[in-house]
Amino acid sequence: MATTSSSGTPSDGTTGGAVRDLGYDALLHDGADMDALVAEHLARTGTDGILSLAAAVNGAPVLTGTHEAVTAVGALETLKCAATAKQADHSVAYQDSLVADRQRAGVREKNPAWGSSGDVALMLHLSPKSGTKRTNDFRILAEDLPHCHQGLRRGIMTWDQAHVVISGTRSLKIENRRMIDELLWEDTHTCFEAGTASLRELVNYWALVLEPETAEQEEEDATEKRYVSGYQVNENTVRIVGDFPLDQGVPILQVLNREMERPRKPGDDRTNAQVAADTVFEAITDTKATGSRPVELLLMMDPESLTGA
């Protein structure tokens, strides 16, 4: 006898000895709720269901109509946001489960969560350091920012925006972090439509109102965490990055702006960015960034070779 799942889809593959058509059109004709069917498939199959959904998205045709194509971009963004929120849930669940297992077994008692962020990093294709930051961010989102968490699940806010809120409230007391989370979602929460810069400014403003002492701590942190580093990107390019406290960064920017605004000589077609790069190079190396550079060669040879004898 045929049974019916919660989605209204018959689970028996035959009817009266004949092979039943379980194609998409037939299921719709029989009144199956396809959205519920997809949800049930994911709930019953777990990771395999998630991978099948990813494969289905990859296999879906690219829509070419003007309206359909741009709407698909938005729909996929919503899917990405929902997936990221779900990653946060699973990351927290994994860590909690691992800690509970180790506590029951009496192992790694001093740090039962050891190694968990590295496992998450591996799954996210991140470095161990970045994985630790991401797992910490995920926990703050899932446990202390419920409104932002739901907003990410619904695609109202993006992960970049969620990360702005997480970063801006990380050092606050939990109750103040949750208060900012509530304030952001009051009324029509239009702050998510104004861009990340405006959102960051708003979050920082509320953070200083709720905990004025954080301003002094942030100033100390900026000095403590100042750095410059660089690495070779490819065979032709080196990337230099760094953070400076305000009292050091502002004078640097003033010098760069002064050089960029300086009138150029005829034939100098450098962009402002190139002028800034040359200014940094010349200040550090005391060498002109353009034109010939002095090269010193040390040549060693025996007297016979030198005289041609």
Coordinates of C-alpha atoms in Angstrom, one line a residue:
M1 CA 0.0 0.0 0.0
A2 CA 1.4 3.4 -0.9
T3 CA 2.2 5.9 1.8
T4 CA 2.6 9.6 1.6
S5 CA 5.4 11.8 3.0
S6 CA 4.9 15.1 4.6
S7 CA 5.4 16.7 1.2
G8 CA 2.5 14.8 -0.2
T9 CA 4.7 12.6 -2.4
P10 CA 3.8 8.9 -2.7
S11 CA 6.6 6.7 -1.4
D12 CA 5.5 3.5 -3.3
G13 CA 7.0 3.3 -6.8
T14 CA 4.2 1.2 -8.3
T15 CA 0.5 1.4 -8.8
G16 CA -1.5 -1.6 -9.9
G17 CA 1.6 -3.3 -11.2
A18 CA 2.6 -0.4 -13.5
V19 CA 5.7 1.7 -13.0
R20 CA 4.7 5.0 -11.5
D21 CA 5.9 8.2 -13.2
L22 CA 7.9 10.1 -10.5
G23 CA 9.0 12.9 -12.8
Y24 CA 8.6 16.6 -12.0
D25 CA 5.4 17.1 -14.0
A26 CA 3.8 14.0 -12.6
L27 CA 4.6 15.0 -9.0
L28 CA 3.1 18.4 -9.6
H29 CA 0.0 16.9 -11.2
D30 CA -0.4 14.7 -8.1
G31 CA -0.3 17.7 -5.9
A32 CA 3.2 17.3 -4.4
D33 CA 4.6 20.4 -2.6
M34 CA 8.0 20.6 -4.3
D35 CA 9.4 23.1 -1.8
A36 CA 8.4 20.8 1.0
L37 CA 9.9 17.9 -0.9
V38 CA 13.2 19.7 -1.2
A39 CA 13.2 20.6 2.5
E40 CA 12.4 17.0 3.4
H41 CA 15.1 15.7 1.2
L42 CA 17.7 18.0 2.9
A43 CA 16.4 17.0 6.4
R44 CA 16.6 13.3 5.7
T45 CA 19.9 13.1 3.8
G46 CA 22.0 15.7 5.7
T47 CA 25.3 16.4 4.1
D48 CA 24.5 14.4 1.0
G49 CA 21.4 16.5 0.5
I50 CA 23.3 19.7 0.8
L51 CA 25.8 18.5 -1.8
S52 CA 22.9 17.4 -4.1
L53 CA 21.5 20.9 -3.8
A54 CA 24.9 22.5 -4.7
A55 CA 25.0 20.2 -7.7
A56 CA 21.5 21.1 -8.7
V57 CA 22.3 24.9 -8.5
N58 CA 25.4 24.3 -10.6
G59 CA 23.4 22.3 -13.1
A60 CA 20.6 24.9 -13.4
P61 CA 20.6 26.9 -16.7
V62 CA 21.8 30.5 -16.7
L63 CA 18.8 32.7 -17.2
T64 CA 19.3 35.2 -20.1
G65 CA 16.3 37.4 -19.9
T66 CA 17.1 40.9 -18.5
H67 CA 14.8 40.7 -15.5
E68 CA 15.3 37.0 -14.9
A69 CA 19.1 37.2 -14.9
V70 CA 19.4 40.0 -12.4
T71 CA 16.7 38.5 -10.2
A72 CA 18.7 35.3 -10.2
V73 CA 21.7 37.2 -9.0
G74 CA 19.7 38.4 -6.0
A75 CA 18.2 34.9 -5.4
L76 CA 21.7 33.4 -5.4
E77 CA 22.9 36.0 -3.0
T78 CA 20.0 35.1 -0.6
L79 CA 21.1 31.4 -1.0
K80 CA 24.7 32.3 -0.2
C81 CA 23.6 34.3 2.9
A82 CA 21.4 31.4 4.1
A83 CA 24.3 29.0 3.5
T84 CA 26.7 31.2 5.5
A85 CA 24.3 31.4 8.4
K86 CA 23.9 27.7 8.3
Q87 CA 27.7 27.3 8.3
A88 CA 27.8 29.3 11.5
D89 CA 25.2 27.0 13.1
H90 CA 27.1 23.9 12.1
S91 CA 30.5 25.4 13.2
V92 CA 29.1 26.1 16.7
A93 CA 27.4 22.7 16.8
Y94 CA 30.7 20.9 15.9
Q95 CA 32.7 22.7 18.5
D96 CA 30.1 22.1 21.2
S97 CA 29.8 18.5 20.3
L98 CA 33.6 18.0 20.3
V99 CA 34.0 19.7 23.7
A100 CA 31.2 17.5 25.2
D101 CA 32.8 14.3 23.8
R102 CA 36.2 15.2 25.2
Q103 CA 34.8 16.2 28.6
R104 CA 33.0 12.9 28.8
A105 CA 36.2 11.1 27.9
G106 CA 38.3 13.2 30.2
V107 CA 40.8 14.3 27.5
R108 CA 42.1 17.8 26.8
E109 CA 40.5 19.0 30.0
K110 CA 42.4 22.3 29.9
N111 CA 41.4 23.2 26.4
P112 CA 38.7 20.8 25.1
A113 CA 38.1 22.9 22.0
W114 CA 41.7 22.5 20.8
G115 CA 42.0 21.9 17.1
S116 CA 38.3 22.5 16.3
S117 CA 38.9 25.8 14.6
G118 CA 41.5 24.1 12.4
D119 CA 39.0 21.5 11.3
V120 CA 36.5 24.2 10.4
A121 CA 39.2 26.1 8.6
L122 CA 40.0 23.0 6.5
M123 CA 36.3 22.7 5.5
L124 CA 36.2 26.4 4.6
H125 CA 39.6 26.3 2.7
L126 CA 41.0 28.9 5.1
S127 CA 44.4 29.1 6.8
P128 CA 44.4 28.0 10.5
K129 CA 44.7 31.6 11.6
S130 CA 41.8 32.7 9.5
G131 CA 39.8 29.7 10.6
T132 CA 40.2 30.6 14.2
K133 CA 38.9 34.1 13.4
R134 CA 36.0 32.7 11.4
T135 CA 34.9 30.2 14.1
N136 CA 35.0 33.0 16.7
D137 CA 32.9 35.2 14.4
F138 CA 30.4 32.4 13.8
R139 CA 29.9 31.9 17.6
I140 CA 29.3 35.6 18.2
L141 CA 26.8 35.7 15.4
A142 CA 25.0 32.5 16.5
E143 CA 24.9 33.2 20.2
D144 CA 25.0 36.9 20.7
L145 CA 23.5 38.5 17.6
P146 CA 20.2 36.7 17.0
H147 CA 18.6 39.4 14.9
C148 CA 21.6 39.7 12.6
H149 CA 21.7 35.9 12.4
Q150 CA 18.1 35.8 11.3
G151 CA 18.7 38.7 8.9
L152 CA 21.6 36.7 7.3
R153 CA 19.4 33.6 7.0
R154 CA 16.8 35.6 5.2
G155 CA 19.2 37.4 2.9
I156 CA 18.3 40.8 4.3
M157 CA 22.0 41.4 5.3
T158 CA 25.1 40.0 3.7
W159 CA 28.0 38.3 5.5
D160 CA 30.2 41.4 4.9
Q161 CA 27.6 43.4 6.8
A162 CA 27.3 40.8 9.6
H163 CA 31.0 40.8 9.9
V164 CA 31.0 44.6 10.4
V165 CA 28.5 44.2 13.3
I166 CA 30.6 41.3 14.8
S167 CA 33.8 43.3 14.6
G168 CA 32.3 46.4 16.0
T169 CA 30.8 44.7 19.0
R170 CA 33.5 42.0 19.6
S171 CA 35.0 43.8 22.6
L172 CA 31.7 44.8 24.2
K173 CA 29.9 43.2 27.1
I174 CA 27.4 40.6 25.9
E175 CA 24.4 42.6 27.0
N176 CA 25.6 45.7 25.1
R177 CA 26.4 43.5 22.0
R178 CA 22.8 42.2 22.1
M179 CA 21.4 45.7 22.6
I180 CA 23.1 46.9 19.4
D181 CA 21.8 43.9 17.7
E182 CA 18.3 44.9 18.7
L183 CA 18.8 48.6 17.8
L184 CA 19.9 47.7 14.3
W185 CA 16.7 45.9 13.6
E186 CA 14.3 48.5 15.0
D187 CA 11.6 49.8 12.6
T188 CA 12.6 49.3 8.9
H189 CA 16.4 48.7 9.6
T190 CA 17.4 50.7 6.6
C191 CA 21.0 50.8 7.8
F192 CA 21.7 47.7 5.7
E193 CA 20.9 49.6 2.5
A194 CA 23.5 52.4 3.0
G195 CA 26.6 50.3 2.6
T196 CA 29.1 48.8 5.0
A197 CA 30.9 52.1 5.8
S198 CA 27.7 53.7 7.2
L199 CA 26.9 50.6 9.1
R200 CA 30.4 50.5 10.6
E201 CA 30.0 54.1 11.7
L202 CA 26.7 53.5 13.3
V203 CA 27.8 50.4 15.1
N204 CA 31.0 52.2 16.4
Y205 CA 28.9 55.1 17.6
W206 CA 26.6 52.9 19.6
A207 CA 29.5 51.0 21.0
L208 CA 31.1 54.2 22.3
V209 CA 27.8 55.4 23.8
L210 CA 27.4 52.1 25.6
E211 CA 31.0 51.6 26.7
P212 CA 33.0 54.9 26.4
E213 CA 36.0 53.2 27.9
T214 CA 36.4 51.2 24.8
A215 CA 37.7 54.3 22.9
E216 CA 40.8 54.4 25.1
Q217 CA 41.4 50.7 24.7
E218 CA 41.0 50.9 20.9
E219 CA 43.6 53.7 20.9
E220 CA 46.0 51.5 22.8
D221 CA 45.3 48.5 20.6
A222 CA 46.0 50.6 17.5
T223 CA 49.4 51.4 18.8
E224 CA 50.1 47.9 20.0
K225 CA 49.0 46.2 16.8
R226 CA 50.7 48.6 14.3
Y227 CA 52.6 46.6 11.6
V228 CA 53.9 46.6 8.1
S229 CA 54.6 43.5 6.1
G230 CA 54.9 42.4 2.6
Y231 CA 55.1 39.3 0.3
Q232 CA 55.7 38.5 -3.3
V233 CA 52.5 38.1 -5.2
N234 CA 54.1 36.8 -8.4
E235 CA 57.3 37.1 -10.3
N236 CA 56.7 40.8 -11.0
T237 CA 54.8 42.1 -8.0
V238 CA 55.3 42.6 -4.3
R239 CA 52.4 43.6 -2.0
I240 CA 53.1 45.8 1.0
V241 CA 50.3 46.1 3.6
G242 CA 50.1 47.6 7.1
D243 CA 48.1 49.3 9.9
F244 CA 49.2 52.4 11.7
P245 CA 47.8 54.3 14.7
L246 CA 46.1 57.5 13.9
D247 CA 49.1 59.7 15.0
Q248 CA 51.3 57.9 12.5
G249 CA 48.9 57.2 9.8
V250 CA 47.6 60.8 9.3
P251 CA 51.1 62.3 8.7
I252 CA 51.8 59.5 6.1
L253 CA 48.5 60.3 4.3
Q254 CA 49.3 64.0 4.4
V255 CA 52.6 63.4 2.7
L256 CA 51.1 61.1 0.1
N257 CA 48.3 63.6 -0.7
R258 CA 50.7 66.5 -0.9
E259 CA 52.8 64.5 -3.5
M260 CA 49.7 63.4 -5.5
E261 CA 48.5 67.0 -5.6
R262 CA 51.8 68.4 -6.7
P263 CA 51.9 69.7 -10.3
R264 CA 53.4 67.2 -12.7
K265 CA 56.2 67.9 -15.1
P266 CA 55.3 67.7 -18.8
G267 CA 55.3 64.1 -19.9
D268 CA 54.7 62.7 -16.4
D269 CA 51.5 60.7 -17.0
R270 CA 51.6 58.7 -13.7
T271 CA 48.3 58.2 -11.8
N272 CA 47.9 59.4 -8.3
A273 CA 48.2 55.8 -7.1
Q274 CA 51.5 55.5 -8.9
V275 CA 52.8 58.7 -7.5
A276 CA 51.9 57.5 -4.0
A277 CA 53.7 54.2 -4.6
D278 CA 56.8 56.0 -5.9
T279 CA 56.7 58.4 -2.9
V280 CA 56.8 55.4 -0.4
F281 CA 59.6 53.7 -2.3
E282 CA 61.8 56.8 -2.5
A283 CA 61.2 57.7 1.2
I284 CA 62.2 54.2 2.4
T285 CA 65.1 53.5 0.0
D286 CA 66.3 57.0 -0.7
T287 CA 66.4 56.0 -4.4
K288 CA 64.5 57.6 -7.3
A289 CA 61.6 55.4 -8.4
T290 CA 62.0 56.4 -12.1
G291 CA 65.0 56.8 -14.4
S292 CA 68.4 55.0 -14.2
R293 CA 69.6 53.5 -10.9
P294 CA 73.2 53.3 -9.9
V295 CA 74.6 49.7 -10.1
E296 CA 77.9 48.7 -8.5
L297 CA 79.6 45.7 -9.9
L298 CA 82.6 43.9 -8.3
L299 CA 84.7 42.2 -11.0
M300 CA 87.5 39.8 -10.1
M301 CA 90.0 38.3 -12.6
D302 CA 93.6 37.2 -12.7
P303 CA 96.3 39.6 -14.2
E304 CA 96.7 37.6 -17.4
S305 CA 93.1 38.0 -18.3
L306 CA 93.1 41.6 -17.4
T307 CA 96.2 42.4 -19.6
G308 CA 95.3 40.0 -22.3
A309 CA 98.7 38.3 -22.0

